[in-house]
Coordinates of C-alpha atoms in Angstrom, one line a residue:
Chain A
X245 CA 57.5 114.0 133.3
X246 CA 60.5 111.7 133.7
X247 CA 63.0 115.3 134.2
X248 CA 60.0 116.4 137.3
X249 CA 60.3 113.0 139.0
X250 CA 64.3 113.4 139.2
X251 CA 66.9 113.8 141.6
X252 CA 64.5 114.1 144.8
X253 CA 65.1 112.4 148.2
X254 CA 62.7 110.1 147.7
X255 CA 61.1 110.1 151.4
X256 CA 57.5 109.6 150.4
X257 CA 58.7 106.2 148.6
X258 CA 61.1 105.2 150.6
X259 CA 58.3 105.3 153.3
X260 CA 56.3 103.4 151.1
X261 CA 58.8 100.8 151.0
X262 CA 59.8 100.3 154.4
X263 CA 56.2 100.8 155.7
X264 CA 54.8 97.5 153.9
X265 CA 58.4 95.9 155.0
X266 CA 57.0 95.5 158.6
X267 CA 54.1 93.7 156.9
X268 CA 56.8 91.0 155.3
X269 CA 55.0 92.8 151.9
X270 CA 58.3 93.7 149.2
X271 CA 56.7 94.4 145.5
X272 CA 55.3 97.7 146.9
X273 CA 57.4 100.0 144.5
X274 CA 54.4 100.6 142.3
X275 CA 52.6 102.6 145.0
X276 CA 56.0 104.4 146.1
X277 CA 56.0 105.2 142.5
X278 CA 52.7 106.9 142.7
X279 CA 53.1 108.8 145.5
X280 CA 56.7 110.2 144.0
X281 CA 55.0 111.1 140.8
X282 CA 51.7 113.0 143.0
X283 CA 54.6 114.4 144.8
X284 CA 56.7 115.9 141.5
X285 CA 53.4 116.6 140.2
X286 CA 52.4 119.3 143.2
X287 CA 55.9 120.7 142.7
X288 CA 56.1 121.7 138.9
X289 CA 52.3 123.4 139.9
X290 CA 53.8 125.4 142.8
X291 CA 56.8 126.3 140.9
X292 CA 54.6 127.5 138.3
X293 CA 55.3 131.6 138.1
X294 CA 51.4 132.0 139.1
X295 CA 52.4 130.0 142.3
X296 CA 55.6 130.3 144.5
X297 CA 57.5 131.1 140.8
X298 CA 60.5 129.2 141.0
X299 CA 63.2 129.0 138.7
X300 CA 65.4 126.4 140.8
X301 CA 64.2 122.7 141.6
X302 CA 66.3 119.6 142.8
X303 CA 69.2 121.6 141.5
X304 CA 68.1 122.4 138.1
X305 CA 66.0 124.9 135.9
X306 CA 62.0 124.0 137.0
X307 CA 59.8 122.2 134.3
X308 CA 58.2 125.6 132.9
X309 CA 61.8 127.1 133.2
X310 CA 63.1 124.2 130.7
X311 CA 60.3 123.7 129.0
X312 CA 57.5 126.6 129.2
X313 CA 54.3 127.1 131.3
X314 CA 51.7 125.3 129.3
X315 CA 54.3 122.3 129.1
X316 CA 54.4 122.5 133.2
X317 CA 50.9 122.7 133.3
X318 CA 50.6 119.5 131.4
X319 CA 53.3 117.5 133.3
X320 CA 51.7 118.4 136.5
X321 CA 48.2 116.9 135.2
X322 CA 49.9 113.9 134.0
X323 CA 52.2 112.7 136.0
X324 CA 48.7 113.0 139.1
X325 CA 46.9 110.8 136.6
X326 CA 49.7 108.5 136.7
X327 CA 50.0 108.1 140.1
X328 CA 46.4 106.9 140.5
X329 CA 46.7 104.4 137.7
X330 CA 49.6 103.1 139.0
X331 CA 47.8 102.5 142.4
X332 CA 44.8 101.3 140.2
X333 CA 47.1 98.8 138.0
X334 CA 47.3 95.3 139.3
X335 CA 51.0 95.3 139.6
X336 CA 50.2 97.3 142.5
X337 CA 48.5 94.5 144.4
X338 CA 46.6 91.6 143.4
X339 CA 43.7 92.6 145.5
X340 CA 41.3 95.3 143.9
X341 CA 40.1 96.6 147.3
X342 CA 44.1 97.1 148.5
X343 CA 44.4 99.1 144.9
X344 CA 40.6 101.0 145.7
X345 CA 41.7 101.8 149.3
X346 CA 45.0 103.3 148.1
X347 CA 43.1 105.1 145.5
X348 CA 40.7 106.6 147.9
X349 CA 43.2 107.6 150.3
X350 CA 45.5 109.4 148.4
X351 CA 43.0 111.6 146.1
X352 CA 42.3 112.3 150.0
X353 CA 45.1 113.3 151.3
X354 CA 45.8 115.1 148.0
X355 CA 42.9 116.8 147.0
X356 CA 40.5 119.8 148.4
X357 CA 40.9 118.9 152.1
X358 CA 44.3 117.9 152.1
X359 CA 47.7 119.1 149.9
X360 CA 45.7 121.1 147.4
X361 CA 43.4 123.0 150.6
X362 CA 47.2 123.4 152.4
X363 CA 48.9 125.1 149.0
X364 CA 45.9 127.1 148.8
X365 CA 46.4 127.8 152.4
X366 CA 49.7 128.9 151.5
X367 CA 49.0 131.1 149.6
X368 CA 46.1 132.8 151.0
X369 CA 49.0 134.0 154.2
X370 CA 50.7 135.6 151.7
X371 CA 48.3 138.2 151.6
X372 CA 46.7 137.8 154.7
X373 CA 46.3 141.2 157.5
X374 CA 48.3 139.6 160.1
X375 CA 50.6 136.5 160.5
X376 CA 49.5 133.0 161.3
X377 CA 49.5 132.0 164.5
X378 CA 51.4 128.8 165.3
X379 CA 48.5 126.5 165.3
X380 CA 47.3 128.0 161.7
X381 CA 50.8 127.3 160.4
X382 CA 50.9 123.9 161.7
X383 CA 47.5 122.7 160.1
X384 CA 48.2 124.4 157.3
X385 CA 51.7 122.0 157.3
X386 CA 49.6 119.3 158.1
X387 CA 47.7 119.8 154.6
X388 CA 50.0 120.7 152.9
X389 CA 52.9 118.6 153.4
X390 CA 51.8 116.4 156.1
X391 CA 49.1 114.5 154.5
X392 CA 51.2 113.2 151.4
X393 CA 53.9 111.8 154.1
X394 CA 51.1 110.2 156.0
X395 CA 49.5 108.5 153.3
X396 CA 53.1 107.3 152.2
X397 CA 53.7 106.1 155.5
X398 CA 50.3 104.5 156.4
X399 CA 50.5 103.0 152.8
X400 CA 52.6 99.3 154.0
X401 CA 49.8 99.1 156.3
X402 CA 46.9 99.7 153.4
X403 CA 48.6 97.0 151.4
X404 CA 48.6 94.3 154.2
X405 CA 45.0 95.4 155.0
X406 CA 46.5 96.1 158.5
X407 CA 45.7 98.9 161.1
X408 CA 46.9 101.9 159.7
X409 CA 47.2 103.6 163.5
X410 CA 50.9 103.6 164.5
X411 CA 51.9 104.4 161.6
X412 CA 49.7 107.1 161.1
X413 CA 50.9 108.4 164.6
X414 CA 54.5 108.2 163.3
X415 CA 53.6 109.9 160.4
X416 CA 52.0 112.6 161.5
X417 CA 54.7 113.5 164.2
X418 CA 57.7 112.8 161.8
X419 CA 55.3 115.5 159.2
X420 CA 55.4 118.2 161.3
X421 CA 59.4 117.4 162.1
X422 CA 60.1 117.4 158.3
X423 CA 58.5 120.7 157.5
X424 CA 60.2 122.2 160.8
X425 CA 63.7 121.3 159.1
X426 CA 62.5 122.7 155.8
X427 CA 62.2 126.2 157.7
X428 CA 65.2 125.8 159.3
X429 CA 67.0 125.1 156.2
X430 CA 65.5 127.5 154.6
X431 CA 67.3 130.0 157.1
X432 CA 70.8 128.1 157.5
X433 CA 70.9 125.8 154.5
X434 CA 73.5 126.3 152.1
X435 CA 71.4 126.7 148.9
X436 CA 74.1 124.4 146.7
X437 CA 73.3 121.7 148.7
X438 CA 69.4 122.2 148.9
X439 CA 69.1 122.3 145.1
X440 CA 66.1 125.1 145.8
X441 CA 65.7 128.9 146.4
X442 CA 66.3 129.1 149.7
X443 CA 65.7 132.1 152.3
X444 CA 61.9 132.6 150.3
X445 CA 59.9 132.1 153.4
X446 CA 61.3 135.7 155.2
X447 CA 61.8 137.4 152.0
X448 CA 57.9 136.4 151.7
X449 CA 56.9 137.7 154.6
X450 CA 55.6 134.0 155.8
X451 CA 54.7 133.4 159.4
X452 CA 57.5 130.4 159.6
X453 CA 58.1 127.2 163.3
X454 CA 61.6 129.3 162.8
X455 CA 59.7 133.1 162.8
X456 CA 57.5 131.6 165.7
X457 CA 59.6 129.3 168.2
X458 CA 63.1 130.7 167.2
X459 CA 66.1 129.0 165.7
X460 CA 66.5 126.8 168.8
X461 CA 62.9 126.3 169.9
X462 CA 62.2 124.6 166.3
X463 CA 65.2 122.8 166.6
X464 CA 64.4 121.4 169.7
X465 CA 60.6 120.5 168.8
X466 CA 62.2 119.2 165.8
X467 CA 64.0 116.3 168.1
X468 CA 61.1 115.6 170.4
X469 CA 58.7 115.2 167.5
X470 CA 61.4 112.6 166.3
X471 CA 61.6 111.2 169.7
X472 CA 57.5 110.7 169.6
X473 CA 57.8 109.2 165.9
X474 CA 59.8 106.8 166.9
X475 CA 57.5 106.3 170.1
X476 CA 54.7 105.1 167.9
X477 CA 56.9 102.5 166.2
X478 CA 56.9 100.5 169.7
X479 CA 54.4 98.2 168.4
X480 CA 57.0 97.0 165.2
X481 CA 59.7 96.5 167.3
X482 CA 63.4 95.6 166.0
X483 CA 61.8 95.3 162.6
X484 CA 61.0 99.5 162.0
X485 CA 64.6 100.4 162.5
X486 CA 64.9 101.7 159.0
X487 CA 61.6 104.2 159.9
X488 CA 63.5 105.3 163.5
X489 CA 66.6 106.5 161.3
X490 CA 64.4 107.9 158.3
X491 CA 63.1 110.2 161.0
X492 CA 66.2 111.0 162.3
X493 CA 67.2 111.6 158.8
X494 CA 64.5 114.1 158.1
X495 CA 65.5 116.9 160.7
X496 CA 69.4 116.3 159.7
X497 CA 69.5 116.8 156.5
X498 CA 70.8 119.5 153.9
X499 CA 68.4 119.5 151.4
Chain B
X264 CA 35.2 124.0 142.3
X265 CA 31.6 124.0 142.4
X266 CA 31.8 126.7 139.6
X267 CA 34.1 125.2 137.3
X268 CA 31.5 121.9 137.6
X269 CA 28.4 124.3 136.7
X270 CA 26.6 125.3 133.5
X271 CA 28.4 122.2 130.9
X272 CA 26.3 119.8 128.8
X273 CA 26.6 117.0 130.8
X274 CA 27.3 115.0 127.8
X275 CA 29.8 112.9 129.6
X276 CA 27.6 112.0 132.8
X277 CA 24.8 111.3 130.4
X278 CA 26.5 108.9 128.6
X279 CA 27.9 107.0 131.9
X280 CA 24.1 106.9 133.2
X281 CA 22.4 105.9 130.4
X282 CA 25.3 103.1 129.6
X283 CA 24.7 101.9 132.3
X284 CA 21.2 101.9 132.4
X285 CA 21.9 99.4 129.5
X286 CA 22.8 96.9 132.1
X287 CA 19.9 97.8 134.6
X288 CA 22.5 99.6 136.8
X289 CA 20.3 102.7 138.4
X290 CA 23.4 103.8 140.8
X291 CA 26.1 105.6 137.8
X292 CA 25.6 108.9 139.2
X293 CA 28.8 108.8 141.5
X294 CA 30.5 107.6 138.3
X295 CA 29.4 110.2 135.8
X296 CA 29.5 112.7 138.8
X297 CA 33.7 111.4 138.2
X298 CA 34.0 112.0 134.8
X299 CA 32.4 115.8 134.9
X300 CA 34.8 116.6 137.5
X301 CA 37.4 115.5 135.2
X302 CA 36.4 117.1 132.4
X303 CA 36.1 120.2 133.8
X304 CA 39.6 120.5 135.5
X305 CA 40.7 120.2 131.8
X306 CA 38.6 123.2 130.7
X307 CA 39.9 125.3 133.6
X308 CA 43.6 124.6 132.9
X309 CA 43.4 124.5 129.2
X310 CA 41.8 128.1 129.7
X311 CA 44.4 129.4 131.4
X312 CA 46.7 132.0 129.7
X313 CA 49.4 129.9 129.4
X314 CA 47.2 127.5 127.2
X315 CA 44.5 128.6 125.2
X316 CA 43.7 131.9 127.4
X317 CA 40.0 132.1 127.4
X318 CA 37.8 134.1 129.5
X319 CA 34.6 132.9 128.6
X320 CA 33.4 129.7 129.3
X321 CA 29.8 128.2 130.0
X322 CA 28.6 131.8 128.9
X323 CA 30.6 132.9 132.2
X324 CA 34.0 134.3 133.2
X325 CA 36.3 131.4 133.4
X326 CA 37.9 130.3 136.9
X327 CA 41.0 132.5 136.4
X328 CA 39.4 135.5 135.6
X329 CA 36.7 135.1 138.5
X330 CA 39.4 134.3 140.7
X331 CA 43.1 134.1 139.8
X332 CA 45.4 132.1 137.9
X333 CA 46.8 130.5 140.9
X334 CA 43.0 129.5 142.3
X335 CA 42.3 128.2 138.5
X336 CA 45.5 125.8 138.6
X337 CA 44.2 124.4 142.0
X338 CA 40.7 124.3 141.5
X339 CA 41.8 122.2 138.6
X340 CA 44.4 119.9 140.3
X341 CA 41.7 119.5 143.0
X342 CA 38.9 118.2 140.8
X343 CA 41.1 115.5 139.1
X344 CA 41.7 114.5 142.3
X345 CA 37.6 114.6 143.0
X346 CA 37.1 112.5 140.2
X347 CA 39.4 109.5 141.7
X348 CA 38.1 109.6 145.0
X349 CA 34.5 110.0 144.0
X350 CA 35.1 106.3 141.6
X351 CA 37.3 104.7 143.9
X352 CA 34.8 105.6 146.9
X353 CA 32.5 102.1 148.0
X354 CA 29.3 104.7 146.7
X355 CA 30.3 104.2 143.4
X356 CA 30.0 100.1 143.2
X357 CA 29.9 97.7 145.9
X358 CA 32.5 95.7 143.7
X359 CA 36.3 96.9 144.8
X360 CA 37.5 95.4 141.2
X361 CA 34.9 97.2 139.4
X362 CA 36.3 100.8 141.2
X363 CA 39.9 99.7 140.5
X364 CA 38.7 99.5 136.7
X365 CA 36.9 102.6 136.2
X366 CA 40.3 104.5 138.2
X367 CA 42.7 102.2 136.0
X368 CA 41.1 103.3 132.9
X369 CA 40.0 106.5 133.2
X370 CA 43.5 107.4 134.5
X371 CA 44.8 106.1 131.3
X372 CA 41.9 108.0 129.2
X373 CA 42.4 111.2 131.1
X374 CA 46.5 111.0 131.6
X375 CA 49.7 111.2 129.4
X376 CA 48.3 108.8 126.5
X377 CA 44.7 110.6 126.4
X378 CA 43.3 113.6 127.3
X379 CA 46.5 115.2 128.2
X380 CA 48.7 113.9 125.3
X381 CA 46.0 116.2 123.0
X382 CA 45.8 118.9 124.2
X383 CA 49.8 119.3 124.0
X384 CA 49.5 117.8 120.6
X385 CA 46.9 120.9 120.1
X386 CA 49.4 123.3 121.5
X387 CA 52.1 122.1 119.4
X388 CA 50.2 122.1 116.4
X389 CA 50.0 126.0 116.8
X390 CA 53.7 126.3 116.0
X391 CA 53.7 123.4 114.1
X392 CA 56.0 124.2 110.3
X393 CA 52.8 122.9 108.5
X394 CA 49.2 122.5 109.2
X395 CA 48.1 119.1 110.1
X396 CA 47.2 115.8 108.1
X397 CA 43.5 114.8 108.4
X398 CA 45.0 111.4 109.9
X399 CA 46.6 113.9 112.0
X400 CA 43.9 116.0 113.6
X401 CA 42.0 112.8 113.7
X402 CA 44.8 111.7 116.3
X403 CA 44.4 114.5 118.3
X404 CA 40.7 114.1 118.7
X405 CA 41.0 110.8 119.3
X406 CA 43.1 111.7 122.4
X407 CA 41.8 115.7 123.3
X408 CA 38.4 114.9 123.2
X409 CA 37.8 111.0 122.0
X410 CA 39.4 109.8 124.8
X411 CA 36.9 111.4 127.8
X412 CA 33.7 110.4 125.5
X413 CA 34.8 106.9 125.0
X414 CA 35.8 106.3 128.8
X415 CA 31.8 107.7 130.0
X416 CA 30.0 105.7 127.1
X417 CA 32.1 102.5 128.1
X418 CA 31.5 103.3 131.9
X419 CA 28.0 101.5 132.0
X420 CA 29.8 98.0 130.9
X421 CA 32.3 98.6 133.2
X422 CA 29.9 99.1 136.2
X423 CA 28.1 95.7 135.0
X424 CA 31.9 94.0 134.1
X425 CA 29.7 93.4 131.0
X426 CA 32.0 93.7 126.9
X427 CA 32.4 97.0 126.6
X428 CA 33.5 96.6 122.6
X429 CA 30.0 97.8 121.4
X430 CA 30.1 101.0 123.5
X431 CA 33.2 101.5 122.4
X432 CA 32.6 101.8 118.5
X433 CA 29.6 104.2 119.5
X434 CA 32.0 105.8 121.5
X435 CA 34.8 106.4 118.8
X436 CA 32.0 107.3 116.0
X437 CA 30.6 109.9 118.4
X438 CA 33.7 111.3 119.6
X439 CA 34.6 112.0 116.5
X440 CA 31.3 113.3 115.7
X441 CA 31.1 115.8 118.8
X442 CA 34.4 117.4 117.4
X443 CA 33.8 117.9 113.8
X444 CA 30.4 119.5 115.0
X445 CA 32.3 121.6 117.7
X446 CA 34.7 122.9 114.8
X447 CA 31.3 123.7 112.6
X448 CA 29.8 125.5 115.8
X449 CA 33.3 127.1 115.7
X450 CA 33.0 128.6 112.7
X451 CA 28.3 129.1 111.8
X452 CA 27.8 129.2 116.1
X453 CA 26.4 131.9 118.0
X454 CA 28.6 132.9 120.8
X455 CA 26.0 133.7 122.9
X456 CA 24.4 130.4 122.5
X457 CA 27.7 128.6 122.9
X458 CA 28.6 130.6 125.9
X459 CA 32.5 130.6 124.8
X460 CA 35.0 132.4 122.3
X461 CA 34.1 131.2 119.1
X462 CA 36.2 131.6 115.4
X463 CA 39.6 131.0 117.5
X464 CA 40.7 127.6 115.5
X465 CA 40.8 130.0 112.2
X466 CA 42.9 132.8 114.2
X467 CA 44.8 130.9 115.3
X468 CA 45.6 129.0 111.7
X469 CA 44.6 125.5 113.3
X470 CA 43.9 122.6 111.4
X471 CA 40.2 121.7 111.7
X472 CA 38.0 119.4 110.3
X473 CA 35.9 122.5 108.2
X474 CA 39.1 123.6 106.8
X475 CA 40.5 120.4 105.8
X476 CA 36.6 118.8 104.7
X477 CA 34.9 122.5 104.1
X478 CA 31.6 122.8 105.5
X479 CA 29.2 120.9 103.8
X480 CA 32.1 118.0 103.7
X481 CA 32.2 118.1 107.3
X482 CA 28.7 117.9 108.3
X483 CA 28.5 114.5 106.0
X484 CA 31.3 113.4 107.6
X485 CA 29.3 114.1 111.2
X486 CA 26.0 112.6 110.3
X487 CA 27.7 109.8 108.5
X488 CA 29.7 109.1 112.0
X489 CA 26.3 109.5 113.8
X490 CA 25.2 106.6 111.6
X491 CA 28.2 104.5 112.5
X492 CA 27.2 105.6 116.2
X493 CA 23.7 104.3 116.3
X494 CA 24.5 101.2 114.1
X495 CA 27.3 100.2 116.8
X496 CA 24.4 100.1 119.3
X497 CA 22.4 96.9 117.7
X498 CA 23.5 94.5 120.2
X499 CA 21.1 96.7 122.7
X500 CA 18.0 96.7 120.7
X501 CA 15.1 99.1 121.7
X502 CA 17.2 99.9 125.3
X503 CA 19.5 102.0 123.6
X504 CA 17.0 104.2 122.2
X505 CA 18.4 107.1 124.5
X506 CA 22.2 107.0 123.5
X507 CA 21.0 106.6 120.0
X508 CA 19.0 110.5 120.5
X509 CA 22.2 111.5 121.9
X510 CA 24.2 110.7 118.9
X511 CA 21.8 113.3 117.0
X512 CA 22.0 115.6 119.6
X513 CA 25.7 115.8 119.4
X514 CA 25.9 117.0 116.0
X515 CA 22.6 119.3 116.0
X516 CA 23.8 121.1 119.3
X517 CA 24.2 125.1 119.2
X518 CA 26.5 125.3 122.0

């Protein structure tokens, strides 16, 4: 469990963090915890060999790679029952409806209508008659990636017992930038750097922003979905700086 | 989803409903509807072929044979998720600190120090140098199988933030009860009645409670256990006259 939740970027918790920073709120590393552990849990499932099947993770052999598949299996389970108990644990927050609202958020945005229906969705296009079109691929993103990275950034917000709106309107535009970078890296990245399998998406025949808007065109809705994330911060001011260069972050980066 | 949920005892709802009709709480369905969710994303992924590779469960084809390996790992990861929405959702108590407890401990019963920890102390055992202790495979119900039981019987106090100590000894007594009986079933059952593979703990050289007691050792461990069950109950009186049938139940059951 500890090896799953290594070496990663870190985004969802570090959007955890800086979202309850607006809110003057600073002990909210137990719920960037859980959100990093649902997040290394989805990955040692889709790395699984009955999944996307691969061997390469964060730069290193993947869980069922080191370990075996029923091991993976295990982790996976474990570390999403960890992530609700730490939510669930006081140290989260003192107040029990703060800790019930994360709760009931995140097995939301992580269950059957969120990032298990979009990995499902995933892999359904595998074998699908034709290609998605670009509005399919983009709510399947929205599932599949997107919801996790909304619920991490809405998440300050849930802990001050604050509207959740601009947040959730930068989240959902800095989503779609992130997984628009992960295509594009997935085409130019240098796979050293990435620490995964890169070059998966053509070789699997996936209808990809790159396949569908070109090199350039996803670049360029790329920026102007960074341009509207940082739009919906108006309302924080000065104080969401950290956020504005998080989202410029996520469409510059190599891995 | 719906499929995986279909067809089980029910044991663990029952025991959540009628705790908690112990307290006069009449609303425990959304709770025990929780813990049958959980329960069976652990029979889907510990069916799977990496794990104990069953295809018969319920007296039907289990999820990954119905579907596919890749469906069975999401259709489990999906209903653990289920099961901490449906508690931590306002249906299941009006009381925020009561939903934070059921999450908090059923995360805990169902994660890396529970449910989880036994089955990979199950899988481990199968390659284990020597078979295991009694105080061993004690353990590992305590955690497989103990941990799910004790969690739905102790759900009704919870609900009513009423001691949950005498539930818990029933709990641990019948726990222990349910598995000795399952590893008799194991070995005297009818497969048709039990609607799964049965004589698998002897193929596969585990260490059970027949083989370690014999047979007749075994079933007056289990009724002796049952005792301990019902006599845990006292504090209830007359109100705990259903729990106390379920006790019998447990170890006279055919599947």
């Amino acid at each position: 469990m500890a090896y799953a939740c290594q070496g990663g970027k870190g985004l969802r918790g570090v959007l955890v963090v800086e979202s309850a920073r607006l809110f003057d709120i600073d002990g909210a590393e137990q719920a960037a915890a859980a959100v990093e552990a649902l997040h290394a849990y989805s990955l040692v499932h889709d790395d699984l060999p009955a999944m996307d099947d691969d061997a390469l993770r964060r730069g290193r052999p993947t869980v069922h790679v080191a370990w075996d598949e029923a091991t993976a299996i295990l982790v996976g389970d474990a570390l999403q029952a960890l992530a609700f108990r730490l939510l669930a644990d006081p140290g989260c927050s003192p107040d029990p409806a703060v800790r019930a609202d994360l709760v009931l958020s995140l097995a939301t945005a992580s269950g059957a209508a969120g990032m298990v229906l979009g990995q499902a969705q995933d892999i359904a296009a595998e074998t699908a008659a034709q290609p998605l079109s670009l509005a399919e691929v983009m709510d399947l993103q929205r599932n599949k990636t997107g919801a996790l990275i909304r619920w991490s950034a809405e998440a300050g917000a849930r802990l001050a017992r604050a509207d959740t709106a601009p947040l959730s309107a930068y989240a959902g535009a800095l989503g779609l930038a992130f997984q628009i970078a992960d295509d594009i890296l997935d085409v130019t990245g240098d796979q050293e750097k990435a620490g995964k399998r890169l070059g998966k998406d053509e070789g699997a025949g996936k209808a990809t922003f790159v396949g569908l808007l070109g090199l350039d065109g996803a670049a360029a809705r790329a920026r102007s979905l960074v341009e509207d994330a940082c739009d919906a911060l108006a309302p924080y001011g000065d104080r969401a700086e950290t956020l504005r260069e998080l989202a410029g972050f996520v469409i510059s980066r190599e891995r």
